[in-house]
Amino acid sequence: MKLVTWNVNSLRARMERVLEFLDLHSPDALLLQETKCSAEQFPEEELAAAGYEAVHHSGGRWAGVAVLAPKGHGLKEAKVGLDGEASPDQARWIEAEIESLGIRVASVYVVNGQEVGSEPFAQKLQFLAAMAARAEQLAETELVMGGDMNVAPLDLDVYDSSKFEGATHVTEQERSGLRTVAERGGLVDAFRQLHPDEPGFTWWDYRGGSFHQGFGLRIDLLLVSESLSAAITGCGIDRSFRKGTKPSDHVPLIVELTR
DNA sequence: ATGGCCTGGGTACCAGGA
């Protein structure tokens, strides 16, 4: 099976690229973040015409997460929102069961945090703690948690660590919060397991030609239950979706498993 | 030295992103 996470930076603005992706990759599940639409605006009909159905948590102009799966594969909403998050209306977490795969998936868009020490930063740490608590509840479930973690786990995941001193996304507090999610959930970072030394960036700023200069971060992850991790045969990004017409600033991250 | 771009809302410019 092929599972994908992708921060699309507005689903409606990105619809052509999303349909292109579905046609090219035929994923068994596509976890989306930053859909940036209301529930009424969610493009269910266009996705259905492409053979996909969706469950989604939509919050309007900010955030928004969704799970897409081919029609008839038994996609079912399992949980919307995260117990203990500071602002549940921000639409940052959704879980779904996919019957034909026999697994649960979670699509997550972690709080950005804005500035270290700010109120949003405190909410980011609180959100990571809520994720860890939920991951522990799901420790016996075969789970793929994918999304924009807004944390670069290691200095290897940052194009130039000296440019991020004092910045969010790289602090020990954030990294520790994310490690705790993986530890308590028994989850493995799929890309890092297969590629211990590659940067594997998933995001590049739109400004200043960052993509072409290689100024990226690896902040989008697929965290896979240890019981599933031996079945991983590949994990990587599709760089072509950071190119061409109206790309998102994030690329899709793809994991393939032999089941 | 600073910012450089993109999104939605709404139709000027701003919040938010990372």
Tab-separated table of C-alpha atoms (C1' of nucleotides) in Angstrom:
chain	number	residue	atom	x	y	z
A	1	MET	CA	0.000	0.000	0.000
A	2	LYS	CA	0.984	3.573	-0.649
A	3	LEU	CA	0.258	6.201	1.995
A	4	VAL	CA	0.982	9.886	1.574
A	5	THR	CA	1.001	13.052	3.663
A	6	TRP	CA	0.903	16.477	2.040
A	7	ASN	CA	0.456	19.992	3.369
A	8	VAL	CA	-1.300	21.530	0.353
A	9	ASN	CA	-1.509	25.145	1.613
A	10	SER	CA	-5.193	25.496	0.579
A	11	LEU	CA	-7.011	22.559	-0.990
A	12	ARG	CA	-9.089	24.736	-3.303
A	13	ALA	CA	-6.042	26.675	-4.550
A	14	ARG	CA	-4.216	23.341	-5.015
A	15	MET	CA	-7.043	21.272	-6.510
A	16	GLU	CA	-5.436	20.825	-9.943
A	17	ARG	CA	-2.192	19.605	-8.373
A	18	VAL	CA	-4.046	17.296	-5.977
A	19	LEU	CA	-6.005	15.709	-8.842
A	20	GLU	CA	-2.737	15.379	-10.791
A	21	PHE	CA	-1.207	13.645	-7.779
A	22	LEU	CA	-4.107	11.212	-7.334
A	23	ASP	CA	-3.962	10.319	-11.037
A	24	LEU	CA	-0.174	9.816	-10.997
A	25	HIS	CA	0.255	7.960	-7.686
A	26	SER	CA	-3.148	6.358	-6.924
A	27	PRO	CA	-2.474	6.463	-3.159
A	28	ASP	CA	-4.384	4.158	-0.818
A	29	ALA	CA	-4.603	7.083	1.576
A	30	LEU	CA	-3.760	10.762	1.187
A	31	LEU	CA	-3.456	12.736	4.408
A	32	LEU	CA	-3.891	16.468	3.807
A	33	GLN	CA	-3.083	19.487	5.940
A	34	GLU	CA	-3.866	23.188	5.612
A	35	THR	CA	-6.980	22.563	3.538
A	36	LYS	CA	-7.984	26.161	4.462
A	37	CYS	CA	-11.684	25.807	3.702
A	38	SER	CA	-14.973	25.555	5.542
A	39	ALA	CA	-16.867	22.258	5.644
A	40	GLU	CA	-19.263	23.652	3.015
A	41	GLN	CA	-16.367	24.582	0.725
A	42	PHE	CA	-14.677	21.149	0.915
A	43	PRO	CA	-14.494	19.894	-2.710
A	44	GLU	CA	-16.118	16.492	-2.138
A	45	GLU	CA	-17.711	16.298	-5.598
A	46	GLU	CA	-14.490	16.987	-7.508
A	47	LEU	CA	-12.697	14.341	-5.445
A	48	ALA	CA	-15.540	11.872	-5.988
A	49	ALA	CA	-15.245	12.417	-9.737
A	50	ALA	CA	-11.599	11.343	-9.372
A	51	GLY	CA	-12.674	8.203	-7.508
A	52	TYR	CA	-11.846	9.363	-3.980
A	53	GLU	CA	-13.867	10.000	-0.862
A	54	ALA	CA	-12.838	12.053	2.140
A	55	VAL	CA	-13.304	12.621	5.823
A	56	HIS	CA	-12.264	16.048	6.988
A	57	HIS	CA	-11.984	18.478	9.853
A	58	SER	CA	-12.457	21.898	8.346
A	59	GLY	CA	-11.990	25.165	10.217
A	60	GLY	CA	-12.399	27.886	7.600
A	61	ARG	CA	-9.553	30.048	6.380
A	62	TRP	CA	-6.861	28.515	8.609
A	63	ALA	CA	-5.543	24.993	9.140
A	64	GLY	CA	-7.913	22.123	8.240
A	65	VAL	CA	-7.003	18.418	7.885
A	66	ALA	CA	-8.433	15.569	5.822
A	67	VAL	CA	-7.983	11.935	4.830
A	68	LEU	CA	-8.716	10.783	1.273
A	69	ALA	CA	-9.087	7.159	0.163
A	70	PRO	CA	-10.378	5.454	-2.982
A	71	LYS	CA	-14.141	4.979	-2.973
A	72	GLY	CA	-15.211	1.565	-1.735
A	73	HIS	CA	-12.150	0.959	0.458
A	74	GLY	CA	-14.070	1.469	3.676
A	75	LEU	CA	-12.909	4.910	4.786
A	76	LYS	CA	-14.537	5.802	8.102
A	77	GLU	CA	-14.074	8.821	10.338
A	78	ALA	CA	-12.721	7.650	13.710
A	79	LYS	CA	-11.954	10.792	15.719
A	80	VAL	CA	-12.045	14.530	15.059
A	81	GLY	CA	-9.906	16.830	17.203
A	82	LEU	CA	-7.497	15.995	19.986
A	83	ASP	CA	-8.339	15.819	23.681
A	84	GLY	CA	-6.362	18.489	25.507
A	85	GLU	CA	-5.490	20.753	22.582
A	86	ALA	CA	-5.742	24.475	23.408
A	87	SER	CA	-8.030	25.479	20.521
A	88	PRO	CA	-10.087	22.537	19.197
A	89	ASP	CA	-11.784	24.786	16.623
A	90	GLN	CA	-8.473	25.156	14.776
A	91	ALA	CA	-9.027	21.842	12.940
A	92	ARG	CA	-5.613	20.215	13.315
A	93	TRP	CA	-6.339	16.510	13.910
A	94	ILE	CA	-8.447	13.792	12.312
A	95	GLU	CA	-8.273	9.995	12.534
A	96	ALA	CA	-9.808	7.551	10.087
A	97	GLU	CA	-10.056	3.798	9.723
A	98	ILE	CA	-9.522	2.303	6.278
A	99	GLU	CA	-11.153	-1.133	6.336
A	100	SER	CA	-9.497	-2.553	3.225
A	101	LEU	CA	-6.059	-1.756	4.686
A	102	GLY	CA	-6.887	-2.742	8.243
A	103	ILE	CA	-5.113	0.275	9.661
A	104	ARG	CA	-5.880	3.589	11.314
A	105	VAL	CA	-4.435	6.816	9.972
A	106	ALA	CA	-4.185	10.235	11.583
A	107	SER	CA	-3.662	13.481	9.685
A	108	VAL	CA	-2.161	16.227	11.832
A	109	TYR	CA	-1.211	19.862	11.424
A	110	VAL	CA	0.816	20.874	14.465
A	111	VAL	CA	0.573	24.470	15.736
A	112	ASN	CA	3.270	26.678	14.171
A	113	GLY	CA	4.219	28.480	17.371
A	114	GLN	CA	5.163	31.831	15.782
A	115	GLU	CA	7.871	32.932	18.287
A	116	VAL	CA	9.699	30.996	20.996
A	117	GLY	CA	8.165	31.910	24.333
A	118	SER	CA	4.920	33.287	22.853
A	119	GLU	CA	1.422	32.100	23.747
A	120	PRO	CA	1.147	30.206	20.414
A	121	PHE	CA	4.481	28.542	21.282
A	122	ALA	CA	3.031	27.340	24.596
A	123	GLN	CA	0.008	26.043	22.675
A	124	LYS	CA	2.337	24.202	20.304
A	125	LEU	CA	4.006	22.372	23.211
A	126	GLN	CA	0.560	21.624	24.652
A	127	PHE	CA	-0.544	20.247	21.277
A	128	LEU	CA	2.515	17.958	21.080
A	129	ALA	CA	1.750	16.712	24.604
A	130	ALA	CA	-1.857	15.995	23.595
A	131	MET	CA	-0.565	14.079	20.558
A	132	ALA	CA	1.694	12.006	22.806
A	133	ALA	CA	-1.212	11.145	25.098
A	134	ARG	CA	-3.337	10.127	22.113
A	135	ALA	CA	-0.468	8.136	20.585
A	136	GLU	CA	-0.166	6.181	23.837
A	137	GLN	CA	-3.889	5.385	23.738
A	138	LEU	CA	-3.352	4.039	20.211
A	139	ALA	CA	-0.145	2.144	21.004
A	140	GLU	CA	-1.829	-1.237	20.363
A	141	THR	CA	-3.404	-0.039	17.096
A	142	GLU	CA	-1.662	-0.324	13.732
A	143	LEU	CA	-1.315	3.386	13.049
A	144	VAL	CA	0.178	5.710	10.482
A	145	MET	CA	0.332	9.263	11.837
A	146	GLY	CA	1.255	11.668	9.089
A	147	GLY	CA	1.403	15.385	8.836
A	148	ASP	CA	3.110	18.706	9.180
A	149	MET	CA	4.775	18.453	12.576
A	150	ASN	CA	6.241	21.986	12.374
A	151	VAL	CA	9.317	20.538	14.075
A	152	ALA	CA	12.614	19.578	12.414
A	153	PRO	CA	13.647	16.551	14.516
A	154	LEU	CA	17.439	16.917	14.074
A	155	ASP	CA	19.923	19.479	12.800
A	156	LEU	CA	20.244	17.177	9.760
A	157	ASP	CA	16.650	18.166	8.959
A	158	VAL	CA	17.588	21.865	8.609
A	159	TYR	CA	19.530	23.346	5.665
A	160	ASP	CA	21.590	25.618	7.928
A	161	SER	CA	21.161	25.309	11.677
A	162	SER	CA	23.065	28.542	12.308
A	163	LYS	CA	20.184	30.428	10.640
A	164	PHE	CA	17.672	28.946	13.087
A	165	GLU	CA	19.276	29.872	16.394
A	166	GLY	CA	16.505	31.052	18.695
A	167	ALA	CA	13.841	30.163	16.129
A	168	THR	CA	10.874	27.867	16.416
A	169	HIS	CA	10.877	24.383	14.817
A	170	VAL	CA	14.326	23.468	16.139
A	171	THR	CA	14.210	24.052	19.911
A	172	GLU	CA	14.912	21.182	22.281
A	173	GLN	CA	11.453	21.694	23.806
A	174	GLU	CA	9.751	21.088	20.456
A	175	ARG	CA	12.061	18.230	19.499
A	176	SER	CA	11.570	16.586	22.874
A	177	GLY	CA	7.776	16.961	22.514
A	178	LEU	CA	7.871	15.250	19.135
A	179	ARG	CA	10.187	12.461	20.329
A	180	THR	CA	7.733	11.783	23.153
A	181	VAL	CA	4.908	11.308	20.627
A	182	ALA	CA	6.933	8.613	18.855
A	183	GLU	CA	8.127	6.961	22.072
A	184	ARG	CA	4.732	6.772	23.763
A	185	GLY	CA	3.003	5.620	20.588
A	186	GLY	CA	5.676	3.085	19.621
A	187	LEU	CA	6.067	4.904	16.302
A	188	VAL	CA	8.940	4.996	13.829
A	189	ASP	CA	9.912	7.919	11.571
A	190	ALA	CA	9.566	6.109	8.236
A	191	PHE	CA	11.802	8.385	6.163
A	192	ARG	CA	14.571	8.522	8.756
A	193	GLN	CA	14.496	4.739	9.248
A	194	LEU	CA	15.206	4.179	5.563
A	195	HIS	CA	17.453	7.190	4.991
A	196	PRO	CA	19.555	7.815	8.109
A	197	ASP	CA	21.870	10.384	6.500
A	198	GLU	CA	19.811	12.239	3.866
A	199	PRO	CA	18.265	15.599	4.769
A	200	GLY	CA	14.945	14.729	3.087
A	201	PHE	CA	13.492	18.209	3.116
A	202	THR	CA	9.718	18.546	2.682
A	203	TRP	CA	9.283	22.336	2.820
A	204	TRP	CA	10.976	25.315	1.198
A	205	ASP	CA	9.992	28.967	1.664
A	206	TYR	CA	8.307	30.477	-1.383
A	207	ARG	CA	10.593	33.497	-1.052
A	208	GLY	CA	14.000	34.070	-2.512
A	209	GLY	CA	14.263	30.930	-4.622
A	210	SER	CA	14.708	28.787	-1.518
A	211	PHE	CA	13.741	25.590	-3.315
A	212	HIS	CA	16.337	25.976	-6.050
A	213	GLN	CA	19.002	26.904	-3.510
A	214	GLY	CA	18.192	23.900	-1.352
A	215	PHE	CA	17.119	25.964	1.661
A	216	GLY	CA	14.601	23.501	3.090
A	217	LEU	CA	13.382	21.829	6.237
A	218	ARG	CA	12.156	18.303	6.951
A	219	ILE	CA	9.055	19.009	9.018
A	220	ASP	CA	6.505	16.676	7.396
A	221	LEU	CA	6.732	13.144	8.795
A	222	LEU	CA	5.093	9.756	8.526
A	223	LEU	CA	5.199	8.028	11.925
A	224	VAL	CA	4.434	4.329	11.602
A	225	SER	CA	3.675	1.725	14.276
A	226	GLU	CA	6.702	-0.471	14.960
A	227	SER	CA	4.579	-3.519	14.109
A	228	LEU	CA	4.132	-2.106	10.594
A	229	SER	CA	7.611	-0.672	10.160
A	230	ALA	CA	9.244	-3.924	8.987
A	231	ALA	CA	6.855	-3.830	6.012
A	232	ILE	CA	8.151	-0.465	4.788
A	233	THR	CA	9.824	-0.831	1.379
A	234	GLY	CA	10.272	2.811	0.471
A	235	CYS	CA	9.779	6.345	1.698
A	236	GLY	CA	10.459	9.609	-0.106
A	237	ILE	CA	9.137	12.825	-1.540
A	238	ASP	CA	7.931	13.684	-5.040
A	239	ARG	CA	9.905	16.839	-5.844
A	240	SER	CA	7.927	17.481	-9.028
A	241	PHE	CA	5.068	18.813	-6.896
A	242	ARG	CA	7.276	21.690	-5.640
A	243	LYS	CA	7.725	22.715	-9.306
A	244	GLY	CA	5.410	23.811	-12.114
A	245	THR	CA	2.201	25.798	-11.812
A	246	LYS	CA	1.032	26.904	-8.377
A	247	PRO	CA	2.910	24.442	-6.175
A	248	SER	CA	2.377	24.162	-2.430
A	249	ASP	CA	5.427	25.148	-0.402
A	250	HIS	CA	5.434	21.536	0.905
A	251	VAL	CA	5.975	18.356	-1.144
A	252	PRO	CA	4.050	15.082	-0.745
A	253	LEU	CA	5.849	12.511	1.428
A	254	ILE	CA	5.153	8.941	0.333
A	255	VAL	CA	5.605	5.643	2.164
A	256	GLU	CA	5.144	2.213	0.589
A	257	LEU	CA	4.461	-0.940	2.580
A	258	THR	CA	4.231	-4.559	1.440
A	259	ARG	CA	0.639	-4.980	2.549
B	1	DA	C1'	20.049	46.077	6.490
B	2	DT	C1'	15.718	44.214	5.178
B	3	DG	C1'	12.855	41.378	2.706
B	4	DG	C1'	11.944	38.940	-1.010
B	5	DC	C1'	6.028	34.723	-1.450
B	6	DC	C1'	1.445	32.854	-1.046
B	7	DT	C1'	-3.348	32.244	0.956
B	8	DG	C1'	-8.173	33.850	2.121
B	9	DG	C1'	-11.129	37.467	3.064
B	10	DG	C1'	-12.707	40.945	0.483
B	11	DT	C1'	-11.595	44.386	-2.840
B	12	DA	C1'	-7.080	47.550	1.015
B	13	DC	C1'	-4.304	45.476	3.286
B	14	DC	C1'	-3.569	42.195	6.903
B	15	DA	C1'	-2.913	37.756	9.643
B	16	DG	C1'	-0.499	33.699	9.359
B	17	DG	C1'	2.707	30.775	7.659
B	18	DA	C1'	7.983	28.551	9.147
